[in-house]
Short mmCIF file of C-alpha atoms and ligand atoms in Angstrom, two decimals:
data_model
loop_
_atom_site.label_atom_id
_atom_site.label_comp_id
_atom_site.label_asym_id
_atom_site.label_seq_id
_atom_site.Cartn_x
_atom_site.Cartn_y
_atom_site.Cartn_z
CA UNK A 1422 101.78 145.34 96.34
CA UNK A 1423 99.88 145.62 99.57
CA UNK A 1424 99.77 141.85 100.12
CA UNK A 1425 102.01 140.28 102.72
CA UNK A 1426 102.98 136.60 102.72
CA UNK A 1427 104.49 135.05 105.86
CA UNK A 1428 106.38 131.76 105.46
CA UNK A 1429 107.18 129.66 108.51
CA UNK A 1430 110.25 127.44 108.00
CA UNK A 1431 113.29 128.08 105.78
CA UNK A 1432 113.61 124.60 104.24
CA UNK A 1433 113.90 124.12 100.47
CA UNK A 1434 110.13 124.48 99.94
CA UNK A 1435 109.76 127.72 101.90
CA UNK A 1436 112.90 129.31 100.49
CA UNK A 1437 112.19 128.64 96.85
CA UNK A 1438 108.67 130.01 97.35
CA UNK A 1439 110.01 133.14 99.10
CA UNK A 1440 112.57 133.69 96.35
CA UNK A 1441 109.98 133.45 93.58
CA UNK A 1442 107.47 135.73 95.37
CA UNK A 1443 110.15 138.31 96.13
CA UNK A 1444 111.20 138.27 92.47
CA UNK A 1445 107.56 139.08 91.63
CA UNK A 1446 107.76 142.08 93.96
CA UNK A 1447 105.46 140.52 96.59
CA UNK A 1448 106.41 141.37 100.19
CA UNK A 1449 107.41 138.12 101.91
CA UNK A 1450 108.87 137.32 105.33
CA UNK A 1451 110.35 134.00 106.46
CA UNK A 1452 110.47 133.03 110.14
CA UNK A 1453 112.95 130.24 110.84
CA UNK A 1454 113.36 128.73 114.30
CA UNK A 1455 116.98 127.64 113.71
CA UNK A 1456 120.03 129.57 112.55
CA UNK A 1457 121.62 130.04 109.13
CA UNK A 1458 124.42 127.60 109.97
CA UNK A 1459 121.96 124.84 110.95
CA UNK A 1460 119.89 124.87 107.76
CA UNK A 1461 119.47 121.53 105.98
CA UNK A 1462 121.21 118.32 107.07
CA UNK A 1463 124.87 117.82 107.94
CA UNK A 1464 125.32 115.33 105.10
CA UNK A 1465 124.56 114.90 101.39
CA UNK A 1466 121.25 113.51 100.14
CA UNK A 1467 120.11 111.90 96.93
CA UNK A 1468 117.91 114.62 95.45
CA UNK A 1469 115.79 114.42 92.31
CA UNK A 1470 117.52 116.19 89.42
CA UNK A 1471 114.42 117.55 87.66
CA UNK A 1472 113.17 119.68 90.58
CA UNK A 1473 116.70 121.00 91.19
CA UNK A 1474 116.86 122.05 87.53
CA UNK A 1475 113.35 123.53 87.72
CA UNK A 1476 114.47 125.54 90.76
CA UNK A 1477 117.25 127.05 88.64
CA UNK A 1478 120.32 125.03 89.61
CA UNK A 1479 122.83 124.27 86.88
CA UNK A 1480 122.98 120.48 86.70
CA UNK A 1481 126.53 119.20 86.09
CA UNK A 1482 127.57 117.09 83.10
CA UNK A 1483 128.01 113.37 83.55
CA UNK A 1484 131.45 112.02 82.59
CA UNK A 1485 131.44 108.30 83.25
CA UNK A 1486 130.63 107.95 86.91
CA UNK A 1487 131.64 111.52 87.84
CA UNK A 1488 129.78 114.79 87.78
CA UNK A 1489 131.67 117.66 86.22
CA UNK A 1490 130.69 121.32 86.56
CA UNK A 1491 131.08 124.51 88.52
CA UNK A 1492 128.78 123.40 91.36
CA UNK A 1493 130.61 120.08 91.91
CA UNK A 1494 132.93 119.65 94.90
CA UNK A 1495 136.60 119.12 94.21
CA UNK A 1496 138.16 115.96 95.65
CA UNK A 1497 140.31 117.85 98.13
CA UNK A 1498 137.88 120.48 99.36
CA UNK A 1499 134.36 120.40 100.65
CA UNK A 1500 133.04 123.49 98.84
CA UNK A 1501 130.37 123.00 96.19
CA UNK A 1502 126.76 121.88 96.10
CA UNK A 1503 127.06 118.43 94.52
CA UNK A 1504 129.24 115.45 95.39
CA UNK A 1505 131.48 114.43 92.45
CA UNK A 1506 130.50 110.77 92.40
CA UNK A 1507 127.51 109.96 90.22
CA UNK A 1508 125.15 107.02 90.36
CA UNK A 1509 123.39 107.02 87.01
CA UNK A 1510 122.88 103.31 87.64
CA UNK A 1511 122.44 102.13 91.21
CA UNK A 1512 122.99 98.56 92.34
CA UNK A 1513 120.08 97.23 94.36
CA UNK A 1514 120.94 94.24 96.51
CA UNK A 1515 118.57 91.79 98.15
CA UNK A 1516 118.93 91.71 101.97
CA UNK A 1517 121.11 88.54 101.72
CA UNK A 1518 123.29 90.09 98.94
CA UNK A 1519 122.58 87.06 96.72
CA UNK A 1520 120.62 88.97 94.05
CA UNK A 1521 121.47 92.28 92.48
CA UNK A 1522 119.54 94.51 90.06
CA UNK A 1523 120.68 97.72 88.46
CA UNK A 1524 118.31 100.65 88.16
CA UNK A 1525 118.57 104.11 86.65
CA UNK A 1526 118.24 106.97 89.10
CA UNK A 1527 117.22 110.53 88.37
CA UNK A 1528 119.06 111.73 91.47
CA UNK A 1529 122.21 113.68 92.27
CA UNK A 1530 124.01 113.60 95.62
CA UNK A 1531 123.50 117.07 97.01
CA UNK A 1532 125.06 118.67 100.07
CA UNK A 1533 121.98 119.57 102.12
CA UNK A 1534 123.69 122.23 104.20
CA UNK A 1535 124.94 123.96 101.07
CA UNK A 1536 121.55 123.63 99.38
CA UNK A 1537 119.77 125.11 102.41
CA UNK A 1538 122.17 128.04 102.68
CA UNK A 1539 122.19 128.70 98.93
CA UNK A 1540 118.38 128.79 98.72
CA UNK A 1541 117.98 131.09 101.71
CA UNK A 1542 120.63 133.40 100.24
CA UNK A 1543 118.82 133.47 96.90
CA UNK A 1544 115.56 134.36 98.70
CA UNK A 1545 117.29 137.12 100.68
CA UNK A 1546 118.96 138.58 97.59
CA UNK A 1547 115.60 138.60 95.78
CA UNK A 1548 114.21 140.76 98.58
CA UNK A 1549 112.64 138.36 101.11
CA UNK A 1550 113.01 139.29 104.79
CA UNK A 1551 114.41 136.43 106.87
CA UNK A 1552 114.41 136.21 110.64
CA UNK A 1553 116.26 133.40 112.42
CA UNK A 1554 115.47 132.07 115.91
CA UNK A 1555 111.81 132.87 115.32
CA UNK A 1556 109.43 130.01 115.93
CA UNK A 1557 105.90 129.89 114.52
CA UNK A 1558 103.71 128.75 117.43
CA UNK A 1559 100.11 128.73 116.22
CA UNK A 1560 97.86 130.12 113.54
CA UNK A 1561 95.56 133.07 114.18
CA UNK A 1562 92.18 132.35 112.68
CA UNK A 1563 88.45 133.09 112.82
CA UNK A 1564 85.64 130.65 112.15
CA UNK A 1565 82.23 131.57 110.77
CA UNK A 1566 81.05 127.94 110.64
CA UNK A 1567 82.25 124.35 110.47
CA UNK A 1568 83.26 124.14 106.85
CA UNK A 1569 86.73 124.71 105.43
CA UNK A 1570 85.58 127.80 103.58
CA UNK A 1571 84.24 129.29 106.85
CA UNK A 1572 87.76 129.49 108.22
CA UNK A 1573 89.94 132.55 107.81
CA UNK A 1574 93.61 132.46 108.79
CA UNK A 1575 94.88 136.00 109.34
CA UNK A 1576 98.29 135.49 110.90
CA UNK A 1577 100.57 133.51 113.15
CA UNK A 1578 102.01 133.82 116.64
CA UNK A 1579 105.81 133.97 116.48
CA UNK A 1580 108.18 133.40 119.39
CA UNK A 1581 111.49 135.22 119.49
CA UNK A 1582 113.94 132.50 120.59
CA UNK A 1583 116.46 135.03 121.89
CA UNK A 1584 114.11 137.21 123.97
CA UNK A 1585 111.54 134.47 124.72
CA UNK A 1586 108.70 136.82 123.73
CA UNK A 1587 105.70 135.94 121.54
CA UNK A 1588 103.94 138.34 119.22
CA UNK A 1589 101.14 138.21 116.69
CA UNK A 1590 102.14 138.67 113.06
CA UNK A 1591 99.26 139.43 110.70
CA UNK A 1592 99.40 138.45 107.04
CA UNK A 1593 97.24 138.03 103.96
CA UNK A 1594 98.60 134.53 103.59
CA UNK A 1595 100.50 132.27 105.98
CA UNK A 1596 102.49 129.39 104.45
CA UNK A 1597 103.64 126.53 106.62
CA UNK A 1598 106.83 124.89 105.34
CA UNK A 1599 108.16 123.87 108.72
CA UNK A 1600 108.83 120.18 108.08
CA UNK A 1601 107.02 117.11 109.39
CA UNK A 1602 106.28 118.43 112.92
CA UNK A 1603 103.99 120.91 111.14
CA UNK A 1604 102.89 122.57 114.36
CA UNK A 1605 100.86 125.35 112.72
CA UNK A 1606 98.30 123.38 110.75
CA UNK A 1607 97.73 121.22 113.86
CA UNK A 1608 96.46 124.34 115.63
CA UNK A 1609 93.48 124.40 113.21
CA UNK A 1610 90.15 122.79 114.21
CA UNK A 1611 90.69 119.03 114.58
CA UNK A 1612 87.86 118.04 112.24
CA UNK A 1613 89.68 119.48 109.22
CA UNK A 1614 91.99 117.09 107.33
CA UNK A 1615 94.52 119.92 107.36
CA UNK A 1616 95.00 119.35 111.11
CA UNK A 1617 95.76 115.61 110.71
CA UNK A 1618 98.51 114.31 113.05
CA UNK A 1619 100.97 112.05 111.27
CA UNK A 1620 101.12 108.75 113.19
CA UNK A 1621 104.41 107.00 114.00
CA UNK A 1622 103.57 104.40 111.35
CA UNK A 1623 104.10 107.14 108.70
CA UNK A 1624 107.73 107.71 109.74
CA UNK A 1625 111.05 105.98 109.22
CA UNK A 1626 114.09 106.40 111.47
CA UNK A 1627 117.20 107.26 109.51
CA UNK A 1628 120.88 107.36 110.51
CA UNK A 1629 123.66 108.76 108.32
CA UNK A 1630 127.45 108.77 108.70
CA UNK A 1631 130.14 110.19 106.47
CA UNK A 1632 133.46 108.56 107.35
CA UNK A 1633 137.04 108.82 106.12
CA UNK A 1634 138.40 105.86 104.18
CA UNK A 1635 141.92 104.45 104.35
CA UNK A 1636 143.06 104.49 100.71
CA UNK A 1637 145.65 101.73 101.20
CA UNK A 1638 143.19 99.37 102.85
CA UNK A 1639 140.57 100.36 100.27
CA UNK A 1640 142.62 98.55 97.58
CA UNK A 1641 141.61 95.23 99.16
CA UNK A 1642 138.18 96.37 100.32
CA UNK A 1643 136.22 97.42 97.24
CA UNK A 1644 132.91 99.05 98.10
CA UNK A 1645 130.42 99.58 95.31
CA UNK A 1646 127.80 102.29 95.62
CA UNK A 1647 124.82 100.24 96.59
CA UNK A 1648 121.36 100.21 98.08
CA UNK A 1649 120.10 97.20 100.05
CA UNK A 1650 116.48 97.97 99.45
CA UNK A 1651 113.97 96.46 101.86
CA UNK A 1652 116.59 95.67 104.50
CA UNK A 1653 114.95 95.65 107.95
CA UNK A 1654 111.81 97.33 106.56
CA UNK A 1655 113.90 100.13 105.06
CA UNK A 1656 117.33 100.29 103.46
CA UNK A 1657 121.04 100.25 104.02
CA UNK A 1658 123.36 101.97 101.57
CA UNK A 1659 126.89 103.13 101.02
CA UNK A 1660 128.16 105.70 98.54
CA UNK A 1661 131.81 106.39 97.93
CA UNK A 1662 131.81 110.18 97.60
CA UNK A 1663 135.55 110.44 96.90
CA UNK A 1664 138.29 107.78 97.19
CA UNK A 1665 138.90 109.00 100.76
CA UNK A 1666 135.32 109.52 101.91
CA UNK A 1667 132.30 107.25 102.22
CA UNK A 1668 128.67 107.91 103.11
CA UNK A 1669 126.84 105.10 104.91
CA UNK A 1670 123.14 105.25 105.68
CA UNK A 1671 120.35 103.09 107.03
CA UNK A 1672 116.66 103.63 107.63
CA UNK A 1673 114.01 101.44 109.22
CA UNK A 1674 110.32 101.66 109.97
CA UNK A 1675 109.76 103.87 113.02
CA UNK A 1676 108.65 101.14 115.43
CA UNK A 1677 109.84 99.67 118.71
CA UNK A 1678 110.52 96.23 117.19
CA UNK A 1679 112.98 97.47 114.56
CA UNK A 1680 116.76 97.57 115.00
CA UNK A 1681 118.47 100.91 115.54
CA UNK A 1682 119.77 102.04 112.11
CA UNK A 1683 123.01 103.04 113.84
CA UNK A 1684 123.61 99.35 114.68
CA UNK A 1685 122.99 98.42 111.03
CA UNK A 1686 125.66 100.91 110.01
CA UNK A 1687 128.10 99.70 112.68
CA UNK A 1688 127.64 96.12 111.50
CA UNK A 1689 128.39 97.19 107.92
CA UNK A 1690 131.48 99.12 109.00
CA UNK A 1691 132.76 96.14 111.01
CA UNK A 1692 132.92 94.15 107.76
CA UNK A 1693 134.92 96.83 105.91
CA UNK A 1694 138.38 97.55 107.33
CA UNK A 1695 138.94 100.50 104.97
CA UNK A 1696 136.24 102.56 106.75
CA UNK A 1697 137.90 104.59 109.49
CA UNK A 1698 136.50 105.42 112.91
CA UNK A 1699 136.52 109.18 112.30
CA UNK A 1700 133.06 110.57 111.52
CA UNK A 1701 133.29 113.60 109.25
CA UNK A 1702 129.59 114.44 109.19
CA UNK A 1703 126.30 112.74 109.92
CA UNK A 1704 123.21 112.62 112.07
CA UNK A 1705 119.90 110.90 112.65
CA UNK A 1706 116.27 111.84 112.57
CA UNK A 1707 112.77 110.57 111.85
CA UNK A 1708 111.79 110.95 108.21
CA UNK A 1709 108.22 111.23 106.95
CA UNK A 1710 107.16 108.50 104.48
CA UNK A 1711 103.36 108.67 104.77
CA UNK A 1712 100.34 109.65 102.76
CA UNK A 1713 100.19 113.28 101.57
CA UNK A 1714 97.44 115.50 102.97
CA UNK A 1715 94.30 115.43 100.83
CA UNK A 1716 94.14 119.22 100.83
CA UNK A 1717 96.88 121.79 101.33
CA UNK A 1718 94.90 125.03 101.59
CA UNK A 1719 92.40 127.03 103.63
CA UNK A 1720 91.43 130.71 103.28
CA UNK A 1721 94.61 132.64 104.11
CA UNK A 1722 96.70 129.48 104.56
CA UNK A 1723 98.78 127.01 102.52
CA UNK A 1724 100.97 124.11 103.65
CA UNK A 1725 103.74 122.46 101.62
CA UNK A 1726 106.72 120.09 101.70
CA UNK A 1727 107.25 117.69 104.61
CA UNK A 1728 104.65 119.62 106.60
CA UNK A 1729 102.15 118.20 104.08
CA UNK A 1730 103.90 114.79 103.91
CA UNK A 1731 104.92 114.90 100.26
CA UNK A 1732 108.14 112.88 100.28
CA UNK A 1733 108.46 109.74 98.14
CA UNK A 1734 106.99 107.15 100.54
CA UNK A 1735 109.11 104.31 99.19
CA UNK A 1736 112.43 106.14 99.79
CA UNK A 1737 111.82 109.16 102.07
CA UNK A 1738 113.27 111.55 99.46
CA UNK A 1739 111.21 114.72 99.85
CA UNK A 1740 113.44 117.57 98.73
CA UNK A 1741 112.24 117.31 95.13
CA UNK A 1742 108.58 117.50 96.14
CA UNK A 1743 109.27 120.45 98.47
CA UNK A 1744 111.04 122.35 95.65
CA UNK A 1745 108.27 121.63 93.16
CA UNK A 1746 105.60 122.57 95.69
CA UNK A 1747 107.41 125.86 96.38
CA UNK A 1748 107.50 126.62 92.64
CA UNK A 1749 103.85 125.69 92.05
CA UNK A 1750 102.72 127.62 95.13
CA UNK A 1751 104.64 130.69 93.97
CA UNK A 1752 102.61 130.81 90.72
CA UNK A 1753 99.31 130.41 92.53
CA UNK A 1754 100.15 132.94 95.25
CA UNK A 1755 101.58 135.50 92.81
CA UNK A 1756 98.32 135.44 90.86
CA UNK A 1757 96.27 135.55 94.08
CA UNK A 1758 98.31 138.56 95.27
CA UNK A 1759 97.78 140.42 92.01
CA UNK A 1760 94.03 139.83 92.33
CA UNK A 1761 94.12 140.66 96.07
CA UNK A 1762 92.63 137.26 96.95
CA UNK A 1763 93.38 134.61 99.58
CA UNK A 1764 90.15 132.61 99.37
CA UNK A 1765 89.82 128.86 99.07
CA UNK A 1766 88.70 128.92 95.44
CA UNK A 1767 91.85 130.75 94.41
CA UNK A 1768 94.32 128.79 96.55
CA UNK A 1769 92.75 125.51 95.40
CA UNK A 1770 94.82 125.86 92.21
CA UNK A 1771 97.77 124.64 94.28
CA UNK A 1772 95.97 121.35 95.08
CA UNK A 1773 95.14 121.00 91.41
CA UNK A 1774 98.74 121.57 90.35
CA UNK A 1775 100.00 119.03 92.88
CA UNK A 1776 97.49 116.24 92.30
CA UNK A 1777 96.30 116.67 88.73
CA UNK A 1778 98.48 118.82 86.50
CA UNK A 1779 101.88 117.46 87.46
CA UNK A 1780 100.62 114.01 88.60
CA UNK A 1781 103.37 113.98 91.27
CA UNK A 1782 100.71 113.88 93.96
CA UNK A 1783 98.84 110.96 92.38
CA UNK A 1784 102.08 108.95 92.21
CA UNK A 1785 102.91 109.74 95.84
CA UNK A 1786 99.42 108.80 97.03
CA UNK A 1787 99.65 105.45 95.22
CA UNK A 1788 103.15 104.76 96.55
CA UNK A 1789 101.97 105.59 100.07
CA UNK A 1790 99.61 102.61 99.74
CA UNK A 1791 102.42 100.35 98.50
CA UNK A 1792 104.91 101.35 101.20
CA UNK A 1793 103.33 99.53 104.22
CA UNK A 1794 103.06 96.34 102.16
CA UNK A 1795 106.73 96.53 101.13
CA UNK A 1796 107.71 97.20 104.74
CA UNK A 1797 105.79 94.16 105.93
CA UNK A 1798 107.95 91.79 103.85
CA UNK A 1799 110.55 89.90 105.85
CA UNK A 1800 114.06 89.26 104.51
CA UNK A 1801 113.21 85.75 103.45
CA UNK A 1802 110.30 86.91 101.29
CA UNK A 1803 112.29 89.79 99.85
CA UNK A 1804 115.27 87.59 98.97
CA UNK A 1805 112.89 85.28 97.22
CA UNK A 1806 111.13 88.07 95.33
CA UNK A 1807 114.47 89.45 94.13
CA UNK A 1808 115.61 85.98 93.05
CA UNK A 1809 112.50 85.04 91.12
CA UNK A 1810 112.55 88.36 89.34
CA UNK A 1811 109.40 89.92 90.74
CA UNK A 1812 111.36 92.98 91.75
CA UNK A 1813 113.02 93.09 88.35
CA UNK A 1814 112.65 95.78 85.76
CA UNK A 1815 110.78 99.02 85.63
CA UNK A 1816 108.42 98.99 88.58
CA UNK A 1817 111.08 99.03 91.30
CA UNK A 1818 113.08 101.63 89.40
CA UNK A 1819 109.97 103.78 89.08
CA UNK A 1820 109.10 103.38 92.74
CA UNK A 1821 112.55 104.50 93.88
CA UNK A 1822 112.33 107.48 91.54
CA UNK A 1823 108.93 108.43 92.94
CA UNK A 1824 106.58 106.98 90.34
CA UNK A 1825 103.95 104.32 90.73
CA UNK A 1826 103.73 101.67 88.04
CA UNK A 1827 101.43 98.75 88.67
CA UNK A 1828 100.47 96.86 85.54
CA UNK A 1829 103.70 95.04 84.58
CA UNK A 1830 104.14 93.77 88.11
CA UNK A 1831 100.54 92.65 88.27
CA UNK A 1832 100.90 90.87 84.95
CA UNK A 1833 103.82 88.92 86.35
CA UNK A 1834 101.96 87.72 89.39
CA UNK A 1835 100.32 84.61 87.92
CA UNK A 1836 103.67 83.18 86.76
CA UNK A 1837 105.27 84.01 90.07
CA UNK A 1838 102.48 82.19 91.89
CA UNK A 1839 103.86 78.95 90.52
CA UNK A 1840 107.34 79.69 91.87
CA UNK A 1841 106.42 80.69 95.36
CA UNK A 1842 105.56 78.58 98.29
CA UNK A 1843 103.63 81.43 99.93
CA UNK A 1844 100.69 82.31 97.70
CA UNK A 1845 99.20 84.40 100.52
CA UNK A 1846 102.07 86.86 100.14
CA UNK A 1847 101.46 87.27 96.45
CA UNK A 1848 97.74 87.58 96.86
CA UNK A 1849 98.35 90.42 99.35
CA UNK A 1850 100.79 92.08 96.96
CA UNK A 1851 98.40 91.75 94.07
CA UNK A 1852 95.54 93.19 96.11
CA UNK A 1853 97.57 96.17 97.38
CA UNK A 1854 99.04 96.95 93.97
CA UNK A 1855 95.63 96.82 92.38
CA UNK A 1856 94.32 99.19 95.07
CA UNK A 1857 97.31 101.47 94.55
CA UNK A 1858 96.39 101.60 90.86
CA UNK A 1859 92.86 102.64 91.80
CA UNK A 1860 94.27 105.25 94.20
CA UNK A 1861 96.50 106.61 91.43
CA UNK A 1862 93.52 106.97 89.10
CA UNK A 1863 91.36 108.49 91.85
CA UNK A 1864 93.94 111.14 92.75
CA UNK A 1865 94.45 111.90 89.04
CA UNK A 1866 90.76 112.89 89.07
CA UNK A 1867 91.24 115.26 92.03
CA UNK A 1868 88.56 118.01 91.95
CA UNK A 1869 89.93 120.68 89.64
CA UNK A 1870 88.07 123.42 91.52
CA UNK A 1871 86.90 123.91 95.08
CA UNK A 1872 83.30 122.89 95.59
CA UNK A 1873 82.37 121.54 99.01
CA UNK A 1874 80.11 118.73 97.78
CA UNK A 1875 82.39 117.32 95.09
CA UNK A 1876 85.44 117.49 97.35
CA UNK A 1877 83.59 115.72 100.14
CA UNK A 1878 82.51 112.98 97.70
CA UNK A 1879 86.04 112.62 96.33
CA UNK A 1880 87.49 112.46 99.85
CA UNK A 1881 85.03 109.79 101.01
CA UNK A 1882 86.05 107.63 98.06
CA UNK A 1883 89.78 108.24 98.78
CA UNK A 1884 89.28 107.20 102.41
CA UNK A 1885 87.41 104.09 101.33
CA UNK A 1886 90.28 103.07 99.04
CA UNK A 1887 92.92 103.64 101.72
CA UNK A 1888 90.91 101.77 104.35
CA UNK A 1889 91.03 98.70 102.08
CA UNK A 1890 94.85 98.91 101.89
CA UNK A 1891 95.05 98.11 105.59
CA UNK A 1892 92.34 95.38 105.55
C1 FAD B 3143 117.30 111.65 108.05
C2 FAD B 3143 116.68 112.14 106.78
C3 FAD B 3143 117.21 111.76 105.55
C4 FAD B 3143 116.64 112.25 104.37
N1 FAD B 3143 117.18 111.90 103.15
C5 FAD B 3143 116.68 112.45 102.01
C6 FAD B 3143 117.27 112.19 100.74
O1 FAD B 3143 118.24 111.42 100.59
N2 FAD B 3143 116.75 112.83 99.67
C7 FAD B 3143 115.71 113.68 99.75
O2 FAD B 3143 115.27 114.25 98.73
N3 FAD B 3143 115.12 113.92 100.94
C8 FAD B 3143 115.58 113.33 102.07
N4 FAD B 3143 114.98 113.60 103.27
C9 FAD B 3143 113.75 114.40 103.29
C10 FAD B 3143 114.05 115.86 103.12
O3 FAD B 3143 114.99 116.28 104.07
C11 FAD B 3143 112.76 116.65 103.26
O4 FAD B 3143 111.76 116.07 102.47
C12 FAD B 3143 112.92 118.11 102.85
O5 FAD B 3143 113.95 118.72 103.57
C13 FAD B 3143 111.60 118.83 103.08
O6 FAD B 3143 111.76 120.19 102.86
P1 FAD B 3143 110.78 121.25 103.55
O7 FAD B 3143 111.09 122.55 102.92
O8 FAD B 3143 109.41 120.75 103.50
O9 FAD B 3143 111.13 121.25 105.09
P2 FAD B 3143 112.45 121.08 105.95
O10 FAD B 3143 113.65 120.85 105.10
O11 FAD B 3143 112.15 120.08 107.00
O12 FAD B 3143 112.63 122.50 106.61
C14 FAD B 3143 111.78 122.96 107.60
C15 FAD B 3143 112.39 124.17 108.26
O13 FAD B 3143 111.44 124.73 109.14
C16 FAD B 3143 112.04 125.04 110.37
N5 FAD B 3143 110.99 124.98 111.39
C17 FAD B 3143 110.41 123.89 111.95
N6 FAD B 3143 109.43 124.25 112.79
C18 FAD B 3143 109.40 125.59 112.79
C19 FAD B 3143 108.59 126.54 113.46
N7 FAD B 3143 107.62 126.17 114.28
N8 FAD B 3143 108.84 127.85 113.24
C20 FAD B 3143 109.82 128.24 112.39
N9 FAD B 3143 110.62 127.39 111.72
C21 FAD B 3143 110.38 126.07 111.91
C22 FAD B 3143 113.13 123.99 110.53
O14 FAD B 3143 114.14 124.45 111.41
C23 FAD B 3143 113.61 123.83 109.09
O15 FAD B 3143 114.64 124.73 108.78
C24 FAD B 3143 115.52 113.10 104.44
C25 FAD B 3143 115.00 113.47 105.68
C26 FAD B 3143 115.56 112.99 106.83
C27 FAD B 3143 114.96 113.43 108.14
#
């Protein structure tokens, strides 16, 4: 096939896309600014099981609270993709620990370094070309007018990190999967939604530590896997990976008036003598939790994963969305390549798959409206909501697993009104959840095909709905 796809960024989204295109015999090149050994995170993440299975990974069997299978790490060694401990049911604690709910999770704790390296290896073996220390700098494009369809992306400038030289790489299609900095799409004309800068308010700051655990002291210091959801506008968790190893994490809204998540972790550790000082793995970074882009494509260009802000806004888990986006994009691009097309009408199928067919996008858009409201709740309000049962049942479970579910919560509101001394809080919650429901329905009606007028109308309505969230 005389159709060349260039992918910038070797994260899960870019790699799964490259692997699938290469398997279809489509020439594909990945440029990654880091090195093979730096791919992913230096810790294990909770990743959605369904997208991992869709991407071809053998999901282990659950035996009690342990995963069993060929890809599971053994207790004594660190090889393997998945951590052995399983959390089919996760304990959610209120910030003051006085209330606890159990929810089902559709997640498996996945070693992000191993996942990154495995996916890039699969892409390479399928025939994709991969270059490390190559940084995508800006898109090469022409403009015939002001509209999205008047744009034509024909390549990208790539900097060789070793030699310090830049060169133009031409392609039929450039895919940006470079994570939340998403430098390429921001080089497009500013009036296009594709060039939107993600504000600080759409980020969380996350800190993770994997520490050794003293097994003797652990006998008198039991630590359940838990998630203190809503703590300091984010979360604080601990997961016991193996009897001798514990993962502790915290995330907060990315804002000057929030505590440092590292301090939250230190405070937790100070209360648990079994957690040792030695840090096995870990790190910290901002994490995107905002609203997904309203459009992911332009002629000759497609953006996916964190670069398009598609993580679950209420948790920051974005690996599943990146994998699904890579798979959906591969089908659209493979067909486009066979037809020798890279126009907007053809690439629009990716938007349709994301927002309409799979409904993942509609859920994420709705949750992105709920997230700022949840983050605005102080500990006192959250403790109360947990205690009176407002955060009980399906809706919280759905939200953590990436799905929006409004009605049951809304139906509960009148009875809760009686139990709460702050009706203003509940009125705000009711208003935001009702808007989120409207957003969900609006995104489920995303234009199935590209047509400038109908997209512009749809977008105006979407903006109107979101502007009311922040009223
Ligand atoms: C601290 C933290 C904790 C998280 N925890 C979870 C979790 O528990 N579960 C979960 O599912 N998700 C989690 N996420 C989110 C998850 O990591 C992302 O959603 C996911 O990795 C997105 O995949 P991606 O393919 O879009 O991009 P990324 O994984 O971000 O990969 C982008 C790649 O592009 C490269 N790159 C960047 N710029 C350029 C450039 N200009 N040129 C070339 N290469 C470039 C980067 O080096 C990187 O390798 C977390 C994120 C953070 C930051």
